[in-house]
Coordinates of C-alpha atoms in Angstrom, one line a residue:
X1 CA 96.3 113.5 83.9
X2 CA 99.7 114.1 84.8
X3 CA 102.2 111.0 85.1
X4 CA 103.7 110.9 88.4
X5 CA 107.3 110.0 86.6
X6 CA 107.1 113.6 85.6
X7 CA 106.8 115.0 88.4
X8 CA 109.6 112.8 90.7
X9 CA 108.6 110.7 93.7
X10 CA 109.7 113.4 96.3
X11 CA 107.6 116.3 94.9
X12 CA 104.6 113.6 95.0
X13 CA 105.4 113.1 98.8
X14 CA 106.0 116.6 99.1
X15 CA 102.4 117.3 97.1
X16 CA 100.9 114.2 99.3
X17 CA 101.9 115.7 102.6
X18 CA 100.9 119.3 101.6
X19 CA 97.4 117.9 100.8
X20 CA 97.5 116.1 104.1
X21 CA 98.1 119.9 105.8
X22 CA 94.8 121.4 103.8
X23 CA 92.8 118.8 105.6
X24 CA 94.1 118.5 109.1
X25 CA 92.3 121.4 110.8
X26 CA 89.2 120.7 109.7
X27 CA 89.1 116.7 110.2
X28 CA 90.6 117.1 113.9
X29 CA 88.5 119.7 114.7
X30 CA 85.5 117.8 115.1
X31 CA 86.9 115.5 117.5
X32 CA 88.1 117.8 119.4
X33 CA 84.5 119.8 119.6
X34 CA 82.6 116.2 120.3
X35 CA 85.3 114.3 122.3
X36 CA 85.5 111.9 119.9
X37 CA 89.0 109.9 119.2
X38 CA 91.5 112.0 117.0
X39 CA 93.4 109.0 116.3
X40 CA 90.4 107.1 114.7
X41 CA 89.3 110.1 113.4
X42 CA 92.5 110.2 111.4
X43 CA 92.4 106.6 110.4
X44 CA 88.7 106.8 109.0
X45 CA 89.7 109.9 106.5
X46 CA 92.3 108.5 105.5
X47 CA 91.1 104.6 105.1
X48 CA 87.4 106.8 103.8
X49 CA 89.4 108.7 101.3
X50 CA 91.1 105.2 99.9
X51 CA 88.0 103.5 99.8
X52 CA 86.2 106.4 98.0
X53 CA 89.0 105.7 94.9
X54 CA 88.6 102.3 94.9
X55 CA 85.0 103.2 94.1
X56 CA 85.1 105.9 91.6
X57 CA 88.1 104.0 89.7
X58 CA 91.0 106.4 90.4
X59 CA 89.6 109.1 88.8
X60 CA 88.2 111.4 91.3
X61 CA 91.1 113.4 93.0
X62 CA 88.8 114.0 96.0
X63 CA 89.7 114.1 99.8
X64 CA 87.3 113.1 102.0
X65 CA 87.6 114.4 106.2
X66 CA 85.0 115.3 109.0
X67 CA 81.8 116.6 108.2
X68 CA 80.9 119.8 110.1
X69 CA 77.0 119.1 109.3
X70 CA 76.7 116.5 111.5
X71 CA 77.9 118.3 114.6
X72 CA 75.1 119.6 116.4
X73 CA 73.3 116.0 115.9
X74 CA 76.3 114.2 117.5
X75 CA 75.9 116.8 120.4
X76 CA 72.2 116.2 120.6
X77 CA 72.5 112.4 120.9
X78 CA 75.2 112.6 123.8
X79 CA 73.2 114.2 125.7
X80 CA 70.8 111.9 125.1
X81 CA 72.5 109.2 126.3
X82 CA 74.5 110.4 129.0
X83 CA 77.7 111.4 126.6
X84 CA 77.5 108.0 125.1
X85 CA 79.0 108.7 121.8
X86 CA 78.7 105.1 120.4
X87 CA 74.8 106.2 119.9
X88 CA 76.0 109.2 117.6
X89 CA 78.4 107.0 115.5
X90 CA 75.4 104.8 115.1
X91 CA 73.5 106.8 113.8
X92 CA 76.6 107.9 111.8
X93 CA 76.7 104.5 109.7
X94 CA 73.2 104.3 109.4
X95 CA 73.6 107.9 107.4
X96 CA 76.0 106.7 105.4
X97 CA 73.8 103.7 104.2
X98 CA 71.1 106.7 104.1
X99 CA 73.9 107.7 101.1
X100 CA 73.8 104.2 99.4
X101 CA 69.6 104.4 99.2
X102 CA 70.3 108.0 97.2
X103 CA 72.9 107.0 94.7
X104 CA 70.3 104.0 94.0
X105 CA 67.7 106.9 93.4
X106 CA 70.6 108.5 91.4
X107 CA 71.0 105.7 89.0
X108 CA 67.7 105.0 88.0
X109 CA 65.8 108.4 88.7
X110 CA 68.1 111.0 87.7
X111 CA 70.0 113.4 89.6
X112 CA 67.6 116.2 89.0
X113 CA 64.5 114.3 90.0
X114 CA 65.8 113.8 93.4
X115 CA 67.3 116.8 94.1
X116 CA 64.2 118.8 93.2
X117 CA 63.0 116.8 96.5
X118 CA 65.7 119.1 98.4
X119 CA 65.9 122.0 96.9
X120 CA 67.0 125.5 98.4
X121 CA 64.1 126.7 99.6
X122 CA 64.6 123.7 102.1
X123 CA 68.4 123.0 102.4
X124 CA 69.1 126.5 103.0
X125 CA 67.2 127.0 106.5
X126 CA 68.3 123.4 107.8
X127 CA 72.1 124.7 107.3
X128 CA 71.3 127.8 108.8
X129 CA 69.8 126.2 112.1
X130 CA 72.9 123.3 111.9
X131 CA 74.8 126.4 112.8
X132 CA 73.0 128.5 115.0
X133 CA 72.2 125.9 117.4
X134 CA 75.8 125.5 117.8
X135 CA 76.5 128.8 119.2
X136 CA 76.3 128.8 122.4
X137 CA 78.7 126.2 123.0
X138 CA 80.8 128.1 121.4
X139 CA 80.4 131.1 123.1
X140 CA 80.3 128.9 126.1
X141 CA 84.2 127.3 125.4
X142 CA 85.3 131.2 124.4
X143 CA 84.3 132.8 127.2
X144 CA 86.7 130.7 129.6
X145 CA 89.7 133.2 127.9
X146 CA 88.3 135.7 125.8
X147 CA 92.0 136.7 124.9
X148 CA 92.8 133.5 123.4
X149 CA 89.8 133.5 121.7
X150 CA 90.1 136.6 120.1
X151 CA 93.4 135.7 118.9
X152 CA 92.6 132.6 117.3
X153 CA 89.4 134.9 115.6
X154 CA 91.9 137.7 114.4
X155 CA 94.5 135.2 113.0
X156 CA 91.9 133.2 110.5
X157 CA 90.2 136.9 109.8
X158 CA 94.2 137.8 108.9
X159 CA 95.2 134.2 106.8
X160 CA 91.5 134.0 105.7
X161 CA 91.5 137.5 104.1
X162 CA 95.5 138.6 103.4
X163 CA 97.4 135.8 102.5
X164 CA 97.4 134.0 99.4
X165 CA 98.0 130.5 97.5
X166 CA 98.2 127.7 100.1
X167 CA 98.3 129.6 103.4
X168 CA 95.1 130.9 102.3
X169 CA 93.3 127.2 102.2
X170 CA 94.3 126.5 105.8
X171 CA 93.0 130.0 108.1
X172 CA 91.9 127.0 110.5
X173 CA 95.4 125.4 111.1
X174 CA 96.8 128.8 111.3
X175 CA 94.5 130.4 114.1
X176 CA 95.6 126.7 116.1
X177 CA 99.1 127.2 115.6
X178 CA 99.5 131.2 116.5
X179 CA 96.6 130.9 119.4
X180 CA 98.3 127.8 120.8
X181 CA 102.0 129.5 120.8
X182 CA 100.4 132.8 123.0
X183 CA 98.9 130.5 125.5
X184 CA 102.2 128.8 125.9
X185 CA 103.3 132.1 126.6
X186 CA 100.9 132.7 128.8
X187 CA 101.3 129.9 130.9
X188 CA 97.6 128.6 129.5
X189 CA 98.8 125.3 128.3
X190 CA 98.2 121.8 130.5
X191 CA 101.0 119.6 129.0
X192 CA 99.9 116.4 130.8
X193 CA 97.9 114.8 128.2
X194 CA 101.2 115.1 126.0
X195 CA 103.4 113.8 128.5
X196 CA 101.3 110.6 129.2
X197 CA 101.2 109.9 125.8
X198 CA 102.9 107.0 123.9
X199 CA 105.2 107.2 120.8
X200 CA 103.1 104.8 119.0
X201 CA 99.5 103.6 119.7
X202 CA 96.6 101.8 118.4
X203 CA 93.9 104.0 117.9
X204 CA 90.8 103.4 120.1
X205 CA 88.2 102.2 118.2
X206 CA 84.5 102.1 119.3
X207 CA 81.7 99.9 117.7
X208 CA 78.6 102.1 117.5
X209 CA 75.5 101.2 118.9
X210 CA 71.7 101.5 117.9
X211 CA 68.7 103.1 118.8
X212 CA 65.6 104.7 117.0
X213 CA 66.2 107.9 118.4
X214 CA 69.8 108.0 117.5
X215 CA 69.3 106.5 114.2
X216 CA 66.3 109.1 113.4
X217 CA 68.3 112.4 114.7
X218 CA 71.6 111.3 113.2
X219 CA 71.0 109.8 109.7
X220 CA 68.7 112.2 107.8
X221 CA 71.4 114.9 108.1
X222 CA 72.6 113.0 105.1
X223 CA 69.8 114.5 102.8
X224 CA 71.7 118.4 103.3
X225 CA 75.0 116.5 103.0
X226 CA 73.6 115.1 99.7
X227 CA 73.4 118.4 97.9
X228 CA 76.7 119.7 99.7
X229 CA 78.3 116.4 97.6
X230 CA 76.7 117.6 94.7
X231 CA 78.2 120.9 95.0
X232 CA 81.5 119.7 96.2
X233 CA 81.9 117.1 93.3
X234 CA 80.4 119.7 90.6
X235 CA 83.7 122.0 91.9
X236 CA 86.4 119.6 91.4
X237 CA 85.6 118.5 88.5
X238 CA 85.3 121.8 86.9
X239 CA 88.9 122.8 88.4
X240 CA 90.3 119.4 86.9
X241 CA 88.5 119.8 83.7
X242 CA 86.0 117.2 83.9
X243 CA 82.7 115.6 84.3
X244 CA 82.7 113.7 87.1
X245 CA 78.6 113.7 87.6
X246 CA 78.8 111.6 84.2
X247 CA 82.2 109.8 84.9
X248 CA 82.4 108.1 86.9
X249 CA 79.1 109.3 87.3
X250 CA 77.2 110.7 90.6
X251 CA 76.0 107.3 91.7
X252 CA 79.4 106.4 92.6
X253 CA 80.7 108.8 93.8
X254 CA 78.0 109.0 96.4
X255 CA 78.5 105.6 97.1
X256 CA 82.1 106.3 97.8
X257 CA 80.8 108.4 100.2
X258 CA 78.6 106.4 101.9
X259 CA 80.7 103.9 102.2
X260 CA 83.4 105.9 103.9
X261 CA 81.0 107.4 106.4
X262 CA 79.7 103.9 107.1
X263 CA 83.2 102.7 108.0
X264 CA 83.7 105.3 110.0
X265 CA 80.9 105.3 111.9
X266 CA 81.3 101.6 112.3
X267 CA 84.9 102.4 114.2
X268 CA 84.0 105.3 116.3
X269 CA 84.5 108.5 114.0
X270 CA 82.7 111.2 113.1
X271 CA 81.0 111.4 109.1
X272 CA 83.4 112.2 106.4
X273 CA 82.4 114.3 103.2
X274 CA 84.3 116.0 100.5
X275 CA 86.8 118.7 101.4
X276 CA 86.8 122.0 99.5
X277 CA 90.1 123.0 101.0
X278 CA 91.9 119.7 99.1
X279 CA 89.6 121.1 95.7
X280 CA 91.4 124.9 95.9
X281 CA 95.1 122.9 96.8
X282 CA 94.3 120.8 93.0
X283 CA 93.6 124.8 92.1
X284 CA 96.9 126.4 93.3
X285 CA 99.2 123.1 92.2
X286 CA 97.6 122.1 88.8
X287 CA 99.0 118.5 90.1
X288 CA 95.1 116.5 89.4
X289 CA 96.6 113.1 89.7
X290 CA 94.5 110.9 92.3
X291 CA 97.5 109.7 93.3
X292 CA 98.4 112.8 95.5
X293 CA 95.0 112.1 97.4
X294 CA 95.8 109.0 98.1
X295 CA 99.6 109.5 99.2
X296 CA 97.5 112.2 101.4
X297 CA 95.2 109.3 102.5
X298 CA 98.1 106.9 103.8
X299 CA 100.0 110.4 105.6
X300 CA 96.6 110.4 107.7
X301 CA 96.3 106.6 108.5
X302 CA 100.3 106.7 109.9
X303 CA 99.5 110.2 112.5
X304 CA 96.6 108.0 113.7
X305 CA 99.2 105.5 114.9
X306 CA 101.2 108.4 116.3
X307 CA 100.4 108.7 120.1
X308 CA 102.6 111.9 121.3
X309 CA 100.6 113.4 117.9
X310 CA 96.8 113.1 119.4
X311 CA 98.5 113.6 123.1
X312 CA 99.3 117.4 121.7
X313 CA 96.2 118.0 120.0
X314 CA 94.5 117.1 123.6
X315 CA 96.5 120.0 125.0
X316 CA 94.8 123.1 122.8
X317 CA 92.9 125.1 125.5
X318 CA 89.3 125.2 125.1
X319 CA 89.2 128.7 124.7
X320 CA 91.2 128.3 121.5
X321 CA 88.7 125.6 120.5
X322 CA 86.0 128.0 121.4
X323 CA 87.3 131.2 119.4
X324 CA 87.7 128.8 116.1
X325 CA 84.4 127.3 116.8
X326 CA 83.0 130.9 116.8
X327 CA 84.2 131.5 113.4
X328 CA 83.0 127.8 112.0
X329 CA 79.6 128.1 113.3
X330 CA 79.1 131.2 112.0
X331 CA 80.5 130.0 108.5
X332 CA 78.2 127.6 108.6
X333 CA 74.9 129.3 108.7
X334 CA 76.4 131.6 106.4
X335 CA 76.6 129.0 103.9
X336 CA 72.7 128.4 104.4
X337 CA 72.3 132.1 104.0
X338 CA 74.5 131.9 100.7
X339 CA 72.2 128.8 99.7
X340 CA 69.0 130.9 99.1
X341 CA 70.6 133.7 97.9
X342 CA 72.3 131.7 95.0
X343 CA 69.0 130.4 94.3
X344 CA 67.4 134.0 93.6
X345 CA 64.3 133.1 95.8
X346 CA 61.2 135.0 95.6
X347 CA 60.3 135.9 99.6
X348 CA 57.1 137.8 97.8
X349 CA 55.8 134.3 97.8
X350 CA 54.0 133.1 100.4
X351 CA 55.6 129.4 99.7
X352 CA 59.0 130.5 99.9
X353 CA 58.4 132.1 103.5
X354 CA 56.3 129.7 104.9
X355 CA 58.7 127.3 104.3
X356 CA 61.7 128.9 105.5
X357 CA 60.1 130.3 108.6
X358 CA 58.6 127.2 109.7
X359 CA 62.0 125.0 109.4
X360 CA 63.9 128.3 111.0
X361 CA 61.5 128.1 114.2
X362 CA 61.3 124.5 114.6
X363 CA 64.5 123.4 114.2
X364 CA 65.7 126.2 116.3
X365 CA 63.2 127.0 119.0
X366 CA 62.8 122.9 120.0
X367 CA 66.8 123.0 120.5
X368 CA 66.9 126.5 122.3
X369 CA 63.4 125.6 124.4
X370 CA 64.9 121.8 125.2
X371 CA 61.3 120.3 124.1
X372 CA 61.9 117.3 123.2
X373 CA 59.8 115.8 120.2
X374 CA 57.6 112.5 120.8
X375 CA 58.5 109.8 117.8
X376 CA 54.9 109.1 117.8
X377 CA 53.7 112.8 117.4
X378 CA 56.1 113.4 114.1
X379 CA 54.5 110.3 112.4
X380 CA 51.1 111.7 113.0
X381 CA 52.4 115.0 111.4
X382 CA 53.3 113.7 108.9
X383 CA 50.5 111.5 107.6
X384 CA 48.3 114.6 108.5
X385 CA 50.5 116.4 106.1
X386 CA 50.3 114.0 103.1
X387 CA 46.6 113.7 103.5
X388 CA 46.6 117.4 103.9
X389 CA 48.5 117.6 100.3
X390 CA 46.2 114.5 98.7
X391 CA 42.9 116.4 99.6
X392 CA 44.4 119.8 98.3
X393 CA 45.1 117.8 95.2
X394 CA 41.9 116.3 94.6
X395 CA 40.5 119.8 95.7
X396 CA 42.6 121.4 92.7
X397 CA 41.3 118.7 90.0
X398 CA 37.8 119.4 90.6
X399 CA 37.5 122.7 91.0
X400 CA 39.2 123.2 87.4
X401 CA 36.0 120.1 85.7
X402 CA 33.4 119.7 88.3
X403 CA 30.9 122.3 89.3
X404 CA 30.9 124.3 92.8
X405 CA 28.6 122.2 94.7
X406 CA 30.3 118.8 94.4
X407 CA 33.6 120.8 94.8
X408 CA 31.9 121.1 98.4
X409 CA 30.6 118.0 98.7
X410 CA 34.1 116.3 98.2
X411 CA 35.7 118.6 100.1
X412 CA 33.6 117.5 103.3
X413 CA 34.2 114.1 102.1
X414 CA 37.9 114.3 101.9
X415 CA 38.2 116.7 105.6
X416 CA 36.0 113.5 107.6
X417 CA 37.9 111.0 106.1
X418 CA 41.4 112.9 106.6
X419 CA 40.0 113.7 110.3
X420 CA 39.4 110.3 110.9
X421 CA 42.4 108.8 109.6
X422 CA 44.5 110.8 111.6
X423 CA 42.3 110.6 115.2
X424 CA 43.3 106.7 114.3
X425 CA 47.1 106.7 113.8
X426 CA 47.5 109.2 116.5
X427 CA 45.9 107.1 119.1
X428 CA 47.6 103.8 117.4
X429 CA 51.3 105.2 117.1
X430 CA 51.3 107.2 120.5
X431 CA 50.4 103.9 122.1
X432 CA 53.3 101.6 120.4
X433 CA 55.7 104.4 120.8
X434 CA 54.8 106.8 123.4
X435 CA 57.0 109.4 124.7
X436 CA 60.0 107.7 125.4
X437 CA 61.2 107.7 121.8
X438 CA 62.2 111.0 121.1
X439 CA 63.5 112.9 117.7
X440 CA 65.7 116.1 117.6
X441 CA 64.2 119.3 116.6
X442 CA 67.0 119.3 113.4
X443 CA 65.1 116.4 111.9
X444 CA 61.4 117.6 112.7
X445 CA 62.3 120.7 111.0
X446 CA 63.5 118.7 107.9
X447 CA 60.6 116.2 107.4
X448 CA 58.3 119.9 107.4
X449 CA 60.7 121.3 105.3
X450 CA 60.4 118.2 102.3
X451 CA 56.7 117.8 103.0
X452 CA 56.5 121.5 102.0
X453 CA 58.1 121.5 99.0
X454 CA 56.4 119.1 98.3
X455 CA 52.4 119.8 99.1
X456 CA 52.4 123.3 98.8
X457 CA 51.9 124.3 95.1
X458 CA 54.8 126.3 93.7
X459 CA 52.3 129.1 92.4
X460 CA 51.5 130.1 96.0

């Protein structure tokens, strides 16, 4: 890697700050969308991104800001509690502990053993619906000026598609800044939050707090984020030239992760993950030291402490908020969409569909309908499933030694006993839990999807 000497402290400021730019819209986007703090949002990249180097050893030039995956779950848990957010950054830390549990599995499994648990087939369909169920807030915060809206659609269109080198990593930052100077014009702009503002502040931290429900919608979005780190890691190191699955290895960098979105969770912040804008800024500069990052880092912890900063940022109409979100959420299921095609899947299969359309419907239709999901009831599916799988299994293994009748014969056996089993732990889990304790339709559709994968037989 490049010595910094070479380079001159200025240009590594300059390099630090420009890094800093490729993150901002992204990262103070989602506190925006969720109502979140922007200041502690701030502080937990930039602390997240620090700690995430201590980890890996300085040799991952990786910066890590808000995760967009966790959106629609932190939306889901407001409303359960009233607009409590402290119950969404709960369930925030828990999933980055969820993170912690995986690079154990990573160490001593393998990375491909457990990512053949989550493979396309199921990761593609959950992004999709973390996306879709978004829409119609978006649609919602667009229609209150469609002109706005439009304006900041047509600007990241313009940067996203015509401009090049930097400008071309930050359509996001560039659809705020444009939209936000025409609604000035327009006289759309409320400048009170900015006025009210302080020079300097302490950012307002909130400890999370804890509940089953929370925890259980909230923290297995950390299995999609997973592969997305797998991806995201896979990317920079082939940019920089390196390995960095082997070294530092995958376990720690995951750990990294997990330990950042713990922290921020524990503050009051949304999740942080890798950014792929800071990746294609290591592209355009050829500048790989971890250095930059972490000059970048220490930008982001000093605007957190900047009140008249997060006092603007509380002025951008909602509309504008509204016409970005429409691109984002749309970006996002694209990039489920893109998941399964990369993966070449075979919808001739009656697996593949059956999998896909089931996670699609569920996770979709329980959010759309407003069902809500008994705690108790998803337990029962999911023993019924793994019986379900263990009876196909024993099913499979006689049929191929054993002759037809005692094929039948087990079979009966197998279908009482699985009957049975689950009449029992539906009437023992529905009484401890009942219906009070609720999941979201996001995670139901994910405990299918895994079950699935994994039960169905892949010749199907």
């Amino acid at each position: 890697m490049e010595k910094i000497k070479e380079y001159g402290l200025g240009k590594v400021l300059l390099l630090g700050f420009q890094h800093m730019l490729a993150m901002f819209g992204a990262t103070v986007l989602v506190p925006i969308l969720t109502g979140l703090s922007i200041p502690v949002t701030l502080f937990a990249a930039g602390v997240g991104t620090l700690l995430f180097h201590l980890v890996t050893g300085r040799k991952v030039p990786v910066f890590l800001g808000s995760s967009f995956a966790f959106l629609s779950v932190i939306f889901v848990v407001s409303e359960m509690y009233n607009g409590d957010l402290a119950y969404a950054t709960g369930g925030i830390m828990i999933a980055g502990l969820v993170y912690l549990v995986l690079a154990a599995l990573v160490y001593f499994l393998g990375v491909e053993k457990v990512r053949s648990l989550l493979p396309p087939v199921v990761t593609g369909p959950i992004i999709m619906v973390i996306g879709l169920k978004l829409v119609p807030s978006a649609i919602a915060n667009a229609s209150t000026n469609w002109m706005l809206a439009s304006v900041a659609i047509l600007v990241i269109i313009i940067v996203s598609i015509f401009l090049k080198g930097f400008f071309k990593l930050v359509p996001i930052l560039f659809g705020l800044v444009v939209s936000y100077i025409v609604a000035i014009c327009m006289g759309q702009v409320d400048f009170g939050a900015l006025n009210t503002s302080a020079w300097l502040q302490m950012p307002d931290f909130m400890l999370p707090k804890f509940s089953w429900a929370a925890v259980l919608t909230v923290a297995p979005i950390a299995f999609v984020t997973f592969m997305e780190h797998i991806g995201d890691i896979t990317t920079n190191g082939a940019v920089v030239g390196k390995d960095f699955i082997k070294e530092p290895g995958l376990h720690r960098t995951l750990i990294g992760d997990g330990l950042a979105t713990a922290f921020a969770g524990l503050i009051g912040a949304p999740a942080n993950t890798t950014y792929s804008e800071n990746t294609g800024v290591l592209a355009m500069t050829k500048m790989y030291n971890p250095v930059v990052i972490q000059i970048a880092a220490v930008f982001a912890i000093v605007l957190a402490f900047i009140g008249k900063f997060s006092g603007f940022l509380y002025t951008v109409p909602i509309s504008i908020i509204g016409g970005i979100s429409m691109m984002l959420y749309g970006m996002i299921a694209s990039i489920g969409l893109r998941t399964l095609a990369d993966a070449k899947l075979d919808f001739t299969h009656s697996r593949n569909l059956i999998i896909v359309s089931l996670i699609l419907v569920v996770g979709l239709g329980t959010e759309i309908s407003g069902v809500a999901v008994p705690a108790g009831a998803v337990i029962v599916m999911v023993v019924g499933l793994l019986l379900a799988g263990f009876a196909w299994s024993l099913f499979s293994k006689v049929i191929k030694n054993e002759k037809a009748g005692k094929v039948y014969t087990l079979v009966t056996v197998v279908a009482i006993f699985t009957a049975c089993v689950v009449l029992i732990v539906m009437g023992a889990f529905n009484t401890l839990l009942g219906d009070a304790t609720v999941v979201s339709g996001l995670f139901l559709a994910a405990v299918i999807g895994v079950l699935l994968n994994i039960i169905l037989p892949k010749t199907v």
